[in-house]
Short mmCIF file of C-alpha atoms and ligand atoms in Angstrom, two decimals:
data_model
loop_
_atom_site.label_atom_id
_atom_site.label_comp_id
_atom_site.label_asym_id
_atom_site.label_seq_id
_atom_site.Cartn_x
_atom_site.Cartn_y
_atom_site.Cartn_z
CA MET A 207 0.00 0.00 0.00
CA SER A 208 1.36 3.45 -0.97
CA GLN A 209 1.58 6.13 1.74
CA PHE A 210 1.66 9.88 1.17
CA ASP A 211 1.56 13.14 3.12
CA VAL A 212 -0.86 14.70 0.63
CA THR A 213 -3.01 13.08 -2.04
CA ILE A 214 -4.87 15.22 -4.53
CA ILE A 215 -7.90 13.91 -6.43
CA GLY A 216 -8.13 15.61 -9.84
CA SER A 217 -5.37 17.11 -12.00
CA GLY A 218 -7.00 20.34 -13.24
CA PRO A 219 -5.37 23.73 -12.58
CA GLY A 220 -6.42 23.46 -8.93
CA GLY A 221 -5.09 19.95 -8.42
CA TYR A 222 -1.84 19.99 -10.37
CA VAL A 223 -0.76 23.41 -9.09
CA SER A 224 -1.52 22.33 -5.54
CA ALA A 225 0.54 19.17 -6.10
CA ILE A 226 3.55 21.22 -7.24
CA ARG A 227 3.29 23.57 -4.24
CA CYS A 228 2.92 20.60 -1.86
CA ALA A 229 6.04 19.00 -3.35
CA GLN A 230 7.94 22.30 -3.12
CA LEU A 231 7.07 22.43 0.57
CA GLY A 232 8.54 18.98 1.13
CA PHE A 233 5.40 16.83 1.24
CA LYS A 234 5.40 13.35 -0.27
CA THR A 235 2.66 14.02 -2.81
CA ALA A 236 0.36 11.96 -5.04
CA ILE A 237 -2.19 13.03 -7.64
CA ILE A 238 -5.03 10.90 -9.00
CA GLU A 239 -6.59 11.58 -12.42
CA LYS A 240 -9.32 9.52 -14.02
CA TYR A 241 -8.48 10.55 -17.59
CA SER A 242 -5.30 9.50 -19.37
CA THR A 243 -4.24 13.14 -19.84
CA LEU A 244 -3.45 15.58 -17.04
CA GLY A 245 -4.66 19.17 -16.80
CA GLY A 246 -8.41 18.74 -16.22
CA THR A 247 -11.14 20.74 -17.90
CA CYS A 248 -8.99 23.81 -18.41
CA LEU A 249 -6.22 22.20 -20.41
CA ASN A 250 -8.23 19.52 -22.21
CA VAL A 251 -11.70 20.90 -22.92
CA GLY A 252 -11.72 24.44 -21.52
CA CYS A 253 -9.39 27.44 -21.38
CA ILE A 254 -6.62 26.22 -23.68
CA PRO A 255 -8.57 24.61 -26.59
CA SER A 256 -11.11 27.46 -26.62
CA LYS A 257 -8.30 30.01 -26.78
CA ALA A 258 -6.60 28.04 -29.56
CA LEU A 259 -9.79 28.15 -31.66
CA LEU A 260 -10.35 31.81 -30.80
CA ALA A 261 -6.80 32.57 -31.97
CA SER A 262 -7.16 30.61 -35.23
CA SER A 263 -10.56 32.09 -36.08
CA HIS A 264 -9.27 35.57 -35.18
CA HIS A 265 -6.44 35.18 -37.70
CA TYR A 266 -9.03 34.27 -40.34
CA GLU A 267 -11.17 37.27 -39.48
CA GLU A 268 -8.20 39.66 -39.49
CA LEU A 269 -7.20 38.42 -42.90
CA GLN A 270 -10.47 39.76 -44.24
CA HIS A 271 -9.42 43.25 -43.12
CA PHE A 272 -5.91 43.08 -44.60
CA ALA A 273 -7.02 45.24 -47.53
CA ASP A 274 -7.56 48.16 -45.09
CA HIS A 275 -3.85 47.92 -44.30
CA GLY A 276 -2.85 47.89 -47.97
CA ILE A 277 -2.24 44.16 -48.12
CA GLU A 278 -3.78 42.48 -51.11
CA VAL A 279 -4.38 38.77 -50.85
CA SER A 280 -5.09 37.09 -54.15
CA GLY A 281 -6.78 33.72 -54.55
CA ASP A 282 -9.27 32.00 -52.29
CA VAL A 283 -8.87 32.09 -48.55
CA LYS A 284 -10.54 29.06 -47.06
CA VAL A 285 -11.02 27.59 -43.64
CA ASN A 286 -9.83 24.02 -43.15
CA LEU A 287 -11.74 23.20 -39.98
CA GLU A 288 -10.23 19.73 -39.66
CA LYS A 289 -6.74 21.25 -39.63
CA MET A 290 -7.79 24.00 -37.23
CA ILE A 291 -9.18 21.43 -34.80
CA ALA A 292 -6.06 19.27 -35.22
CA ARG A 293 -3.86 22.26 -34.38
CA LYS A 294 -5.97 22.94 -31.30
CA GLN A 295 -5.49 19.31 -30.23
CA ALA A 296 -1.73 19.57 -30.75
CA VAL A 297 -1.66 22.64 -28.47
CA VAL A 298 -3.70 20.73 -25.86
CA ASP A 299 -1.46 17.65 -26.08
CA GLN A 300 1.68 19.73 -25.69
CA THR A 301 0.26 21.62 -22.71
CA SER A 302 -0.97 18.46 -21.00
CA GLY A 303 2.43 16.83 -21.65
CA GLY A 304 3.95 19.86 -19.91
CA VAL A 305 1.93 19.08 -16.77
CA LYS A 306 3.18 15.48 -16.81
CA PHE A 307 6.73 16.85 -17.07
CA LEU A 308 6.10 19.09 -14.04
CA MET A 309 4.75 16.16 -12.02
CA ASP A 310 7.86 14.10 -12.79
CA LYS A 311 10.20 17.02 -12.14
CA ASN A 312 8.68 17.54 -8.69
CA ASN A 313 8.66 13.81 -7.83
CA ILE A 314 4.88 13.72 -7.62
CA THR A 315 3.40 10.22 -8.02
CA VAL A 316 0.64 10.15 -10.64
CA PHE A 317 -2.10 7.52 -10.33
CA ASN A 318 -4.32 6.99 -13.34
CA GLY A 319 -7.88 6.01 -12.38
CA VAL A 320 -11.00 7.10 -10.52
CA GLY A 321 -10.33 8.09 -6.92
CA SER A 322 -13.00 7.21 -4.37
CA PHE A 323 -12.85 7.56 -0.60
CA GLU A 324 -12.56 4.42 1.51
CA SER A 325 -12.10 6.42 4.72
CA ALA A 326 -10.85 9.88 5.77
CA THR A 327 -7.26 8.73 5.15
CA SER A 328 -7.55 6.22 2.33
CA VAL A 329 -8.55 6.47 -1.31
CA LYS A 330 -9.18 3.63 -3.73
CA VAL A 331 -7.93 4.17 -7.28
CA THR A 332 -9.87 2.15 -9.83
CA LYS A 333 -8.14 1.87 -13.20
CA GLU A 334 -9.82 1.56 -16.58
CA ASP A 335 -9.19 -2.21 -16.65
CA GLY A 336 -11.13 -2.58 -13.37
CA SER A 337 -8.09 -3.25 -11.18
CA SER A 338 -7.64 -1.10 -8.11
CA GLU A 339 -5.20 -0.09 -5.40
CA ILE A 340 -5.49 1.72 -2.10
CA ILE A 341 -3.54 4.87 -1.22
CA GLU A 342 -3.09 5.96 2.38
CA SER A 343 -2.66 9.68 2.94
CA LYS A 344 -2.41 12.00 5.96
CA ASN A 345 -4.16 14.77 4.03
CA ILE A 346 -6.41 14.69 0.98
CA ILE A 347 -7.36 17.54 -1.35
CA ILE A 348 -10.50 17.18 -3.48
CA ALA A 349 -10.00 18.96 -6.81
CA THR A 350 -12.54 17.13 -8.95
CA GLY A 351 -13.75 20.22 -10.82
CA SER A 352 -16.98 20.57 -12.76
CA LYS A 353 -18.94 19.32 -15.77
CA PRO A 354 -21.31 21.17 -18.15
CA SER A 355 -24.82 21.42 -16.76
CA SER A 356 -28.03 21.48 -18.77
CA LEU A 357 -31.74 22.15 -18.35
CA PRO A 358 -33.91 19.23 -17.22
CA PHE A 359 -35.96 19.12 -20.44
CA ILE A 360 -32.97 19.20 -22.82
CA LYS A 361 -31.67 15.89 -24.13
CA LEU A 362 -28.00 16.44 -24.94
CA ASP A 363 -27.23 14.04 -27.79
CA LYS A 364 -23.65 15.41 -28.02
CA ASP A 365 -23.97 15.31 -31.79
CA ARG A 366 -26.19 18.30 -32.69
CA ILE A 367 -27.41 19.28 -29.24
CA ILE A 368 -24.02 19.79 -27.70
CA THR A 369 -21.99 21.17 -24.79
CA SER A 370 -18.75 23.17 -24.98
CA THR A 371 -16.79 19.89 -25.04
CA GLU A 372 -18.29 18.86 -28.41
CA ALA A 373 -18.22 22.44 -29.72
CA LEU A 374 -14.42 22.28 -29.48
CA LYS A 375 -14.23 19.44 -32.02
CA LEU A 376 -17.01 19.93 -34.58
CA LYS A 377 -16.46 18.32 -37.98
CA GLU A 378 -18.17 21.14 -39.90
CA VAL A 379 -18.92 24.81 -39.46
CA PRO A 380 -22.60 25.01 -38.46
CA LYS A 381 -24.94 26.82 -40.82
CA HIS A 382 -26.91 28.15 -37.88
CA LEU A 383 -25.65 27.64 -34.34
CA VAL A 384 -28.28 28.37 -31.68
CA ILE A 385 -26.57 29.02 -28.37
CA ILE A 386 -28.52 28.64 -25.16
CA GLY A 387 -26.89 30.84 -22.53
CA GLY A 388 -25.06 34.12 -23.14
CA GLY A 389 -22.34 33.59 -20.53
CA VAL A 390 -18.61 33.60 -21.16
CA ILE A 391 -18.32 30.10 -22.66
CA GLY A 392 -21.29 30.49 -25.03
CA ILE A 393 -20.17 33.89 -26.27
CA GLU A 394 -16.53 32.83 -26.81
CA LEU A 395 -17.44 29.71 -28.78
CA GLY A 396 -20.17 31.65 -30.59
CA GLN A 397 -17.60 34.12 -31.84
CA VAL A 398 -15.35 31.30 -33.07
CA TYR A 399 -18.08 29.90 -35.34
CA LEU A 400 -19.41 33.34 -36.29
CA ARG A 401 -15.96 34.20 -37.65
CA LEU A 402 -15.83 30.90 -39.53
CA GLY A 403 -19.08 31.71 -41.33
CA ALA A 404 -21.92 30.36 -39.16
CA GLN A 405 -25.07 32.27 -38.39
CA VAL A 406 -25.07 32.53 -34.60
CA SER A 407 -28.10 33.21 -32.38
CA VAL A 408 -27.82 33.54 -28.62
CA VAL A 409 -30.83 32.94 -26.38
CA GLU A 410 -30.33 34.31 -22.87
CA PHE A 411 -32.72 34.19 -19.92
CA MET A 412 -31.38 37.38 -18.30
CA ASP A 413 -31.82 40.80 -19.88
CA ARG A 414 -28.19 40.93 -21.03
CA ILE A 415 -25.28 38.72 -22.00
CA ILE A 416 -22.31 38.15 -19.62
CA PRO A 417 -24.77 39.08 -16.86
CA GLY A 418 -22.24 38.72 -14.01
CA MET A 419 -20.12 41.56 -15.35
CA ASP A 420 -20.65 45.34 -15.22
CA ALA A 421 -23.65 46.29 -17.37
CA ALA A 422 -21.57 48.74 -19.42
CA LEU A 423 -19.37 45.85 -20.59
CA SER A 424 -22.41 43.76 -21.59
CA LYS A 425 -23.78 46.70 -23.56
CA GLU A 426 -20.56 47.37 -25.46
CA LEU A 427 -19.89 43.68 -26.18
CA THR A 428 -23.45 43.24 -27.45
CA LYS A 429 -23.01 46.27 -29.72
CA VAL A 430 -19.75 44.99 -31.18
CA LEU A 431 -20.97 41.41 -31.64
CA LYS A 432 -24.20 42.62 -33.28
CA LYS A 433 -22.06 44.59 -35.71
CA GLN A 434 -20.21 41.34 -36.45
CA GLY A 435 -23.54 39.61 -37.15
CA MET A 436 -24.39 37.74 -33.94
CA LYS A 437 -28.09 37.77 -33.05
CA PHE A 438 -29.34 38.08 -29.48
CA TYR A 439 -32.58 37.01 -27.83
CA THR A 440 -32.18 38.31 -24.27
CA SER A 441 -34.98 38.01 -21.65
CA HIS A 442 -35.98 34.80 -23.43
CA LYS A 443 -36.71 31.62 -21.49
CA VAL A 444 -35.98 28.46 -23.46
CA GLN A 445 -38.98 26.13 -23.46
CA SER A 446 -37.79 23.23 -25.59
CA VAL A 447 -34.88 22.00 -27.68
CA GLU A 448 -35.81 19.22 -30.10
CA ARG A 449 -33.93 17.49 -32.86
CA ALA A 450 -35.44 16.02 -36.02
CA GLY A 451 -32.81 14.69 -38.41
CA ASP A 452 -30.25 17.43 -38.91
CA VAL A 453 -32.53 20.21 -37.68
CA VAL A 454 -32.55 21.42 -34.10
CA THR A 455 -35.55 23.53 -33.10
CA VAL A 456 -35.31 25.82 -30.09
CA LYS A 457 -38.45 27.43 -28.71
CA ALA A 458 -38.22 30.29 -26.23
CA GLU A 459 -40.68 32.60 -24.53
CA ASN A 460 -40.02 36.34 -24.49
CA ALA A 461 -40.99 38.88 -21.81
CA LYS A 462 -44.39 39.44 -23.46
CA GLY A 463 -45.20 35.72 -23.27
CA GLU A 464 -44.71 35.21 -27.01
CA ILE A 465 -42.97 32.08 -28.25
CA ILE A 466 -40.18 32.44 -30.78
CA THR A 467 -38.86 29.50 -32.78
CA LEU A 468 -35.26 29.23 -33.96
CA GLU A 469 -34.19 26.48 -36.33
CA GLY A 470 -30.53 25.59 -36.51
CA ASP A 471 -28.36 22.64 -37.41
CA TYR A 472 -26.58 22.71 -34.02
CA SER A 473 -27.51 23.95 -30.58
CA LEU A 474 -24.83 24.66 -27.98
CA VAL A 475 -26.17 24.39 -24.45
CA SER A 476 -23.97 26.63 -22.28
CA VAL A 477 -26.08 27.33 -19.22
CA GLY A 478 -23.30 26.90 -16.68
CA ARG A 479 -21.35 24.14 -15.04
CA ARG A 480 -22.04 21.91 -12.06
CA PRO A 481 -19.54 20.79 -9.44
CA TYR A 482 -18.42 17.23 -10.11
CA THR A 483 -18.32 14.64 -7.33
CA ASP A 484 -19.71 11.57 -9.12
CA GLY A 485 -18.01 8.36 -7.99
CA LEU A 486 -15.96 10.18 -5.33
CA ASN A 487 -17.78 8.55 -2.45
CA ALA A 488 -17.12 11.64 -0.33
CA GLU A 489 -19.82 10.69 2.16
CA LYS A 490 -17.88 7.54 3.08
CA ALA A 491 -15.16 9.78 4.50
CA GLY A 492 -17.74 11.99 6.24
CA VAL A 493 -17.29 14.91 3.82
CA LYS A 494 -20.42 17.04 3.47
CA VAL A 495 -21.69 17.58 -0.06
CA THR A 496 -24.54 20.03 -0.81
CA ASP A 497 -27.63 19.12 -2.88
CA ARG A 498 -25.91 20.78 -5.84
CA GLY A 499 -22.94 18.46 -5.47
CA GLN A 500 -20.68 21.21 -4.12
CA ILE A 501 -18.20 20.27 -1.38
CA GLU A 502 -18.78 22.40 1.72
CA VAL A 503 -15.65 24.20 2.95
CA ASN A 504 -14.72 26.81 5.55
CA GLU A 505 -12.54 29.88 4.90
CA HIS A 506 -9.44 27.65 4.94
CA LEU A 507 -11.02 25.38 2.29
CA GLN A 508 -11.23 22.65 4.90
CA THR A 509 -14.19 20.29 4.55
CA SER A 510 -16.28 18.89 7.39
CA VAL A 511 -13.38 16.44 7.94
CA SER A 512 -10.29 18.21 9.27
CA ASN A 513 -7.61 16.52 7.11
CA ILE A 514 -9.64 16.77 3.88
CA TYR A 515 -9.67 19.99 1.86
CA ALA A 516 -11.42 20.97 -1.39
CA ILE A 517 -10.52 23.55 -4.04
CA GLY A 518 -11.52 24.93 -7.44
CA ASP A 519 -14.78 24.44 -9.30
CA VAL A 520 -16.01 21.82 -6.85
CA VAL A 521 -16.33 24.47 -4.08
CA ARG A 522 -18.14 27.81 -3.88
CA GLY A 523 -16.99 30.84 -5.85
CA ALA A 524 -16.08 31.72 -9.42
CA MET A 525 -15.43 28.74 -11.70
CA LEU A 526 -12.10 30.01 -13.01
CA ALA A 527 -8.76 28.29 -13.52
CA HIS A 528 -6.73 31.00 -11.74
CA LYS A 529 -9.11 30.91 -8.75
CA ALA A 530 -8.58 27.13 -8.55
CA GLU A 531 -4.79 27.64 -8.74
CA GLU A 532 -4.75 30.20 -5.92
CA GLU A 533 -6.80 27.84 -3.77
CA GLY A 534 -4.45 24.95 -4.54
CA VAL A 535 -1.47 26.98 -3.37
CA LEU A 536 -3.36 28.24 -0.31
CA VAL A 537 -4.19 24.73 0.93
CA ALA A 538 -0.61 23.50 0.40
CA GLU A 539 0.72 26.45 2.41
CA ILE A 540 -1.85 25.98 5.19
CA LEU A 541 -0.75 22.33 5.47
CA ALA A 542 2.82 23.59 5.82
CA GLY A 543 1.79 25.82 8.73
CA GLN A 544 1.86 29.07 6.77
CA LYS A 545 -0.84 31.75 6.84
CA PRO A 546 -1.74 32.45 3.20
CA HIS A 547 -4.69 34.57 2.11
CA ILE A 548 -6.82 34.99 -1.03
CA ASP A 549 -8.71 38.21 -1.73
CA TYR A 550 -11.61 36.82 -3.77
CA ASN A 551 -12.66 40.36 -4.71
CA LEU A 552 -9.42 40.67 -6.68
CA ILE A 553 -9.78 37.59 -8.87
CA PRO A 554 -10.13 39.01 -12.37
CA GLY A 555 -12.72 37.78 -14.86
CA VAL A 556 -11.98 37.71 -18.58
CA VAL A 557 -13.94 37.03 -21.78
CA TYR A 558 -11.53 36.17 -24.60
CA THR A 559 -13.63 37.49 -27.45
CA TRP A 560 -12.21 40.25 -29.62
CA PRO A 561 -12.52 42.84 -28.28
CA GLU A 562 -11.53 41.20 -25.01
CA VAL A 563 -13.51 41.94 -21.87
CA ALA A 564 -11.91 42.01 -18.42
CA ALA A 565 -12.83 43.15 -14.97
CA VAL A 566 -11.76 43.13 -11.35
CA GLY A 567 -13.41 44.35 -8.16
CA LYS A 568 -16.92 45.70 -7.77
CA THR A 569 -19.30 46.49 -10.63
CA GLU A 570 -21.35 49.70 -10.64
CA GLU A 571 -24.44 47.59 -9.93
CA GLN A 572 -22.79 46.07 -6.83
CA LEU A 573 -21.62 49.44 -5.51
CA LYS A 574 -25.12 50.85 -5.92
CA ALA A 575 -26.67 47.82 -4.21
CA ASP A 576 -24.16 48.13 -1.34
CA GLY A 577 -24.87 51.87 -1.00
CA ILE A 578 -21.20 52.81 -1.54
CA ALA A 579 -20.62 56.35 -2.85
CA TYR A 580 -18.30 56.14 -5.85
CA LYS A 581 -17.06 58.13 -8.79
CA SER A 582 -16.47 56.83 -12.25
CA GLY A 583 -13.96 57.70 -14.98
CA SER A 584 -14.00 56.22 -18.48
CA PHE A 585 -11.77 56.48 -21.50
CA PRO A 586 -12.56 55.16 -24.99
CA PHE A 587 -9.93 53.21 -26.93
CA LYS A 588 -10.75 55.17 -30.09
CA ALA A 589 -9.03 58.19 -28.52
CA LEU A 590 -5.72 56.28 -28.26
CA GLY A 591 -3.04 56.60 -30.91
CA ARG A 592 -2.00 52.96 -30.52
CA ALA A 593 -5.57 51.72 -30.97
CA ARG A 594 -6.00 53.78 -34.14
CA ALA A 595 -2.62 52.64 -35.48
CA GLY A 596 -3.66 49.00 -35.12
CA GLY A 597 -7.29 49.51 -36.14
CA ASP A 598 -8.61 48.21 -32.80
CA THR A 599 -10.73 51.12 -31.66
CA ASP A 600 -13.74 49.42 -30.03
CA GLY A 601 -14.21 49.60 -26.27
CA PHE A 602 -13.20 51.58 -23.19
CA VAL A 603 -11.70 51.39 -19.72
CA LYS A 604 -13.87 52.36 -16.75
CA ILE A 605 -12.46 52.93 -13.28
CA LEU A 606 -14.70 53.12 -10.23
CA ALA A 607 -13.19 54.80 -7.16
CA ASP A 608 -14.45 55.55 -3.67
CA ALA A 609 -16.04 59.02 -3.68
CA LYS A 610 -14.26 60.06 -0.48
CA THR A 611 -10.93 58.21 -0.38
CA ASP A 612 -10.32 57.80 -4.15
CA GLU A 613 -9.40 54.12 -3.57
CA VAL A 614 -9.99 52.07 -6.73
CA LEU A 615 -12.98 49.76 -6.15
CA GLY A 616 -13.45 48.27 -9.58
CA VAL A 617 -11.91 48.33 -13.05
CA HIS A 618 -13.93 47.27 -16.10
CA MET A 619 -12.56 47.20 -19.60
CA ILE A 620 -13.43 46.04 -23.07
CA GLY A 621 -11.03 46.36 -25.97
CA ALA A 622 -7.90 44.98 -27.55
CA ARG A 623 -5.55 43.17 -25.13
CA CYS A 624 -7.75 43.75 -22.06
CA ALA A 625 -7.13 40.16 -20.90
CA ASP A 626 -3.54 41.22 -20.22
CA LEU A 627 -4.20 44.87 -19.31
CA ILE A 628 -6.38 43.83 -16.36
CA ALA A 629 -3.23 42.68 -14.52
CA GLU A 630 -2.30 46.34 -13.98
CA ALA A 631 -5.67 46.93 -12.30
CA VAL A 632 -5.26 43.84 -10.10
CA THR A 633 -1.79 44.99 -9.03
CA ALA A 634 -3.04 48.50 -8.27
CA MET A 635 -5.99 47.22 -6.25
CA GLU A 636 -3.86 44.65 -4.40
CA PHE A 637 -1.76 47.60 -3.18
CA ARG A 638 -4.96 49.60 -2.50
CA ALA A 639 -4.04 52.29 -5.01
CA SER A 640 -6.14 55.40 -5.48
CA ALA A 641 -7.24 56.50 -8.93
CA GLU A 642 -4.80 59.37 -8.56
CA ASP A 643 -1.93 56.90 -7.88
CA ILE A 644 -2.60 55.21 -11.23
CA SER A 645 -3.02 58.55 -13.00
CA ARG A 646 0.45 59.66 -11.83
CA MET A 647 2.23 56.52 -13.07
CA SER A 648 4.02 56.84 -16.40
CA HIS A 649 2.48 54.62 -19.09
CA ALA A 650 4.52 54.00 -22.23
CA HIS A 651 3.27 55.80 -25.33
CA PRO A 652 1.71 54.63 -27.55
CA THR A 653 0.14 51.66 -25.76
CA PHE A 654 -3.32 50.34 -25.00
CA ALA A 655 -2.40 50.67 -21.30
CA GLU A 656 -2.62 54.45 -21.63
CA ALA A 657 -6.40 54.00 -21.52
CA ILE A 658 -6.02 52.90 -17.88
CA LYS A 659 -4.09 56.04 -16.97
CA GLU A 660 -6.59 58.22 -18.81
CA ALA A 661 -9.57 56.52 -17.13
CA ALA A 662 -7.82 57.06 -13.77
CA LEU A 663 -7.37 60.75 -14.64
CA ALA A 664 -11.05 60.93 -15.56
CA ALA A 665 -12.00 59.32 -12.23
CA THR A 666 -9.64 61.54 -10.20
CA ASP A 667 -10.82 64.93 -11.26
CA ASN A 668 -12.50 64.48 -14.60
CA ARG A 669 -9.23 65.49 -16.21
CA ALA A 670 -8.48 62.93 -18.92
CA LEU A 671 -5.98 64.49 -21.32
CA HIS A 672 -6.90 63.06 -24.68
CA VAL A 673 -10.66 63.50 -24.89
C1 FAD B 926 -14.97 25.91 -22.74
C2 FAD B 926 -14.39 26.41 -21.47
C3 FAD B 926 -13.54 27.48 -21.47
C4 FAD B 926 -12.99 27.95 -20.29
N1 FAD B 926 -12.14 29.00 -20.34
C5 FAD B 926 -11.59 29.48 -19.21
C6 FAD B 926 -10.66 30.54 -19.25
O1 FAD B 926 -10.33 31.05 -20.32
N2 FAD B 926 -10.13 30.97 -18.09
C7 FAD B 926 -10.49 30.42 -16.88
O2 FAD B 926 -9.99 30.87 -15.85
N3 FAD B 926 -11.35 29.39 -16.81
C8 FAD B 926 -11.90 28.90 -17.95
N4 FAD B 926 -12.75 27.84 -17.88
C9 FAD B 926 -13.04 27.27 -16.56
C10 FAD B 926 -11.90 26.37 -16.08
O3 FAD B 926 -11.70 25.35 -17.03
C11 FAD B 926 -12.21 25.78 -14.73
O4 FAD B 926 -12.53 26.82 -13.82
C12 FAD B 926 -11.02 25.01 -14.18
O5 FAD B 926 -10.66 23.97 -15.04
C13 FAD B 926 -11.32 24.45 -12.80
O6 FAD B 926 -10.22 23.76 -12.35
P1 FAD B 926 -10.34 22.56 -11.29
O7 FAD B 926 -8.94 22.16 -11.01
O8 FAD B 926 -11.20 22.97 -10.17
O9 FAD B 926 -11.14 21.40 -12.04
P2 FAD B 926 -11.04 20.72 -13.47
O10 FAD B 926 -10.18 21.47 -14.38
O11 FAD B 926 -12.43 20.45 -13.88
O12 FAD B 926 -10.28 19.35 -13.16
C14 FAD B 926 -10.84 18.35 -12.40
C15 FAD B 926 -10.16 17.04 -12.76
O13 FAD B 926 -10.54 16.05 -11.79
C16 FAD B 926 -10.74 14.82 -12.46
N5 FAD B 926 -11.60 14.00 -11.62
C17 FAD B 926 -12.88 14.23 -11.26
N6 FAD B 926 -13.32 13.28 -10.43
C18 FAD B 926 -12.28 12.42 -10.25
C19 FAD B 926 -12.10 11.25 -9.48
N7 FAD B 926 -13.07 10.78 -8.68
N8 FAD B 926 -10.92 10.61 -9.56
C20 FAD B 926 -9.92 11.08 -10.33
N9 FAD B 926 -10.03 12.20 -11.07
C21 FAD B 926 -11.19 12.86 -11.02
C22 FAD B 926 -11.37 15.23 -13.77
O14 FAD B 926 -11.23 14.21 -14.73
C23 FAD B 926 -10.58 16.49 -14.11
O15 FAD B 926 -9.44 16.18 -14.86
C24 FAD B 926 -13.30 27.33 -19.06
C25 FAD B 926 -14.14 26.22 -19.03
C26 FAD B 926 -14.69 25.76 -20.22
C27 FAD B 926 -15.57 24.56 -20.19
#
């Protein structure tokens, strides 16, 4: 029987990062993964493959604007979807191989199979061939992640009524892709197929897409995507999704009680994800699981059993890879007797469409609901030299600061490179910067980052320089 200090169940960004930190801190560490590849949802069917397809489809879209830059392309430009998907898979394989390398480098023992609790200190690993072995461990970290969820009346056939997992490996560009759910995943994958030539319709229950983000970002993203040809049916409640042959019919009810009917050849159901604990047998170890399948944890990510912790998508909070990573590191450091801390308010959220959308801290809606007096400064990208030089003029940066102290409370941006620009806002807020602090920092010219300085100037004293 193998014995370890820490055993981690699940090798997603939460699990594998935690394993590395545990090993760095001197723990004899094991990781269990039920699939043959490491990296979990993020590396295999999430962040990385979706970004690979977004990058490829973005190249294709940009090519259609080359003429604006004086570049003439002669001959047909065609999409080879099979090759695009194969490239995506190569990126995934390389990235997952990198995780295996990191496990080996850090002397972490990898077990391939389904992990299920036998007791609070032992886990059975059942391999694909049915054989099993028992691992004994002083501490156990549950990092089993999440799976796509659906609506009770939708029968996912994974062929034409699909989840994000299938949408990452389609064999043809849909003629009409009907997306149910206007959250981050639906919108990102919608833009991929829109760029490749599909008609894309998004049906959203709430009154706006990306509803968790600041309303100004939703509004601007909707405007830009509409310009690109995406159709939106917000405040629509899906009633049924039926397939007959190659046709998928989606019926939805609008706010007036009218039923609209959309006919497509594919429907992507992207209504969120559910925590995944199937087969884990958590109850056998005494670990409390909620009705939704979420593992209950305290502020130290400790479950109802003191030597068992849980991190990432399987616990409360944002379902994001970097949130899972921070939690993985936090638990490892707690086990080592350290006193780490995560400020959940400063975990940024990003939508990798083009323009990119990114945010950190409080939205205007949250500040209003909390009764916090704030001031707001915005700056449009179209007023930036760098944005005009590149032809990426959509979007803006908005900074919300405390009305009295000037402390930055939230930063919301949509535009080119915002996924990277948001790091400046996170840094500033981590150090509790004021809007004036940011406005007095030199930003290289010409850069997209100048929009942050200008928005900070606008928030400080309404004194942006270039508008
Ligand atoms: C299409 C898509 C795009 C996304 N894009 C982004 C993005 O750009 N940025 C971002 O931050 N997040 C993104 N996400 C979300 C991100 O993938 C998740 O938040 C992240 O993967 C969660 O990490 P995790 O470690 O908690 O779990 P997961 O990555 O889900 O990993 C859990 C692992 O545990 C394994 N497992 C489960 N049960 C067992 C068991 N009993 N025994 C052994 N192994 C088990 C699973 O097989 C899996 O490999 C995206 C998700 C999707 C679906």
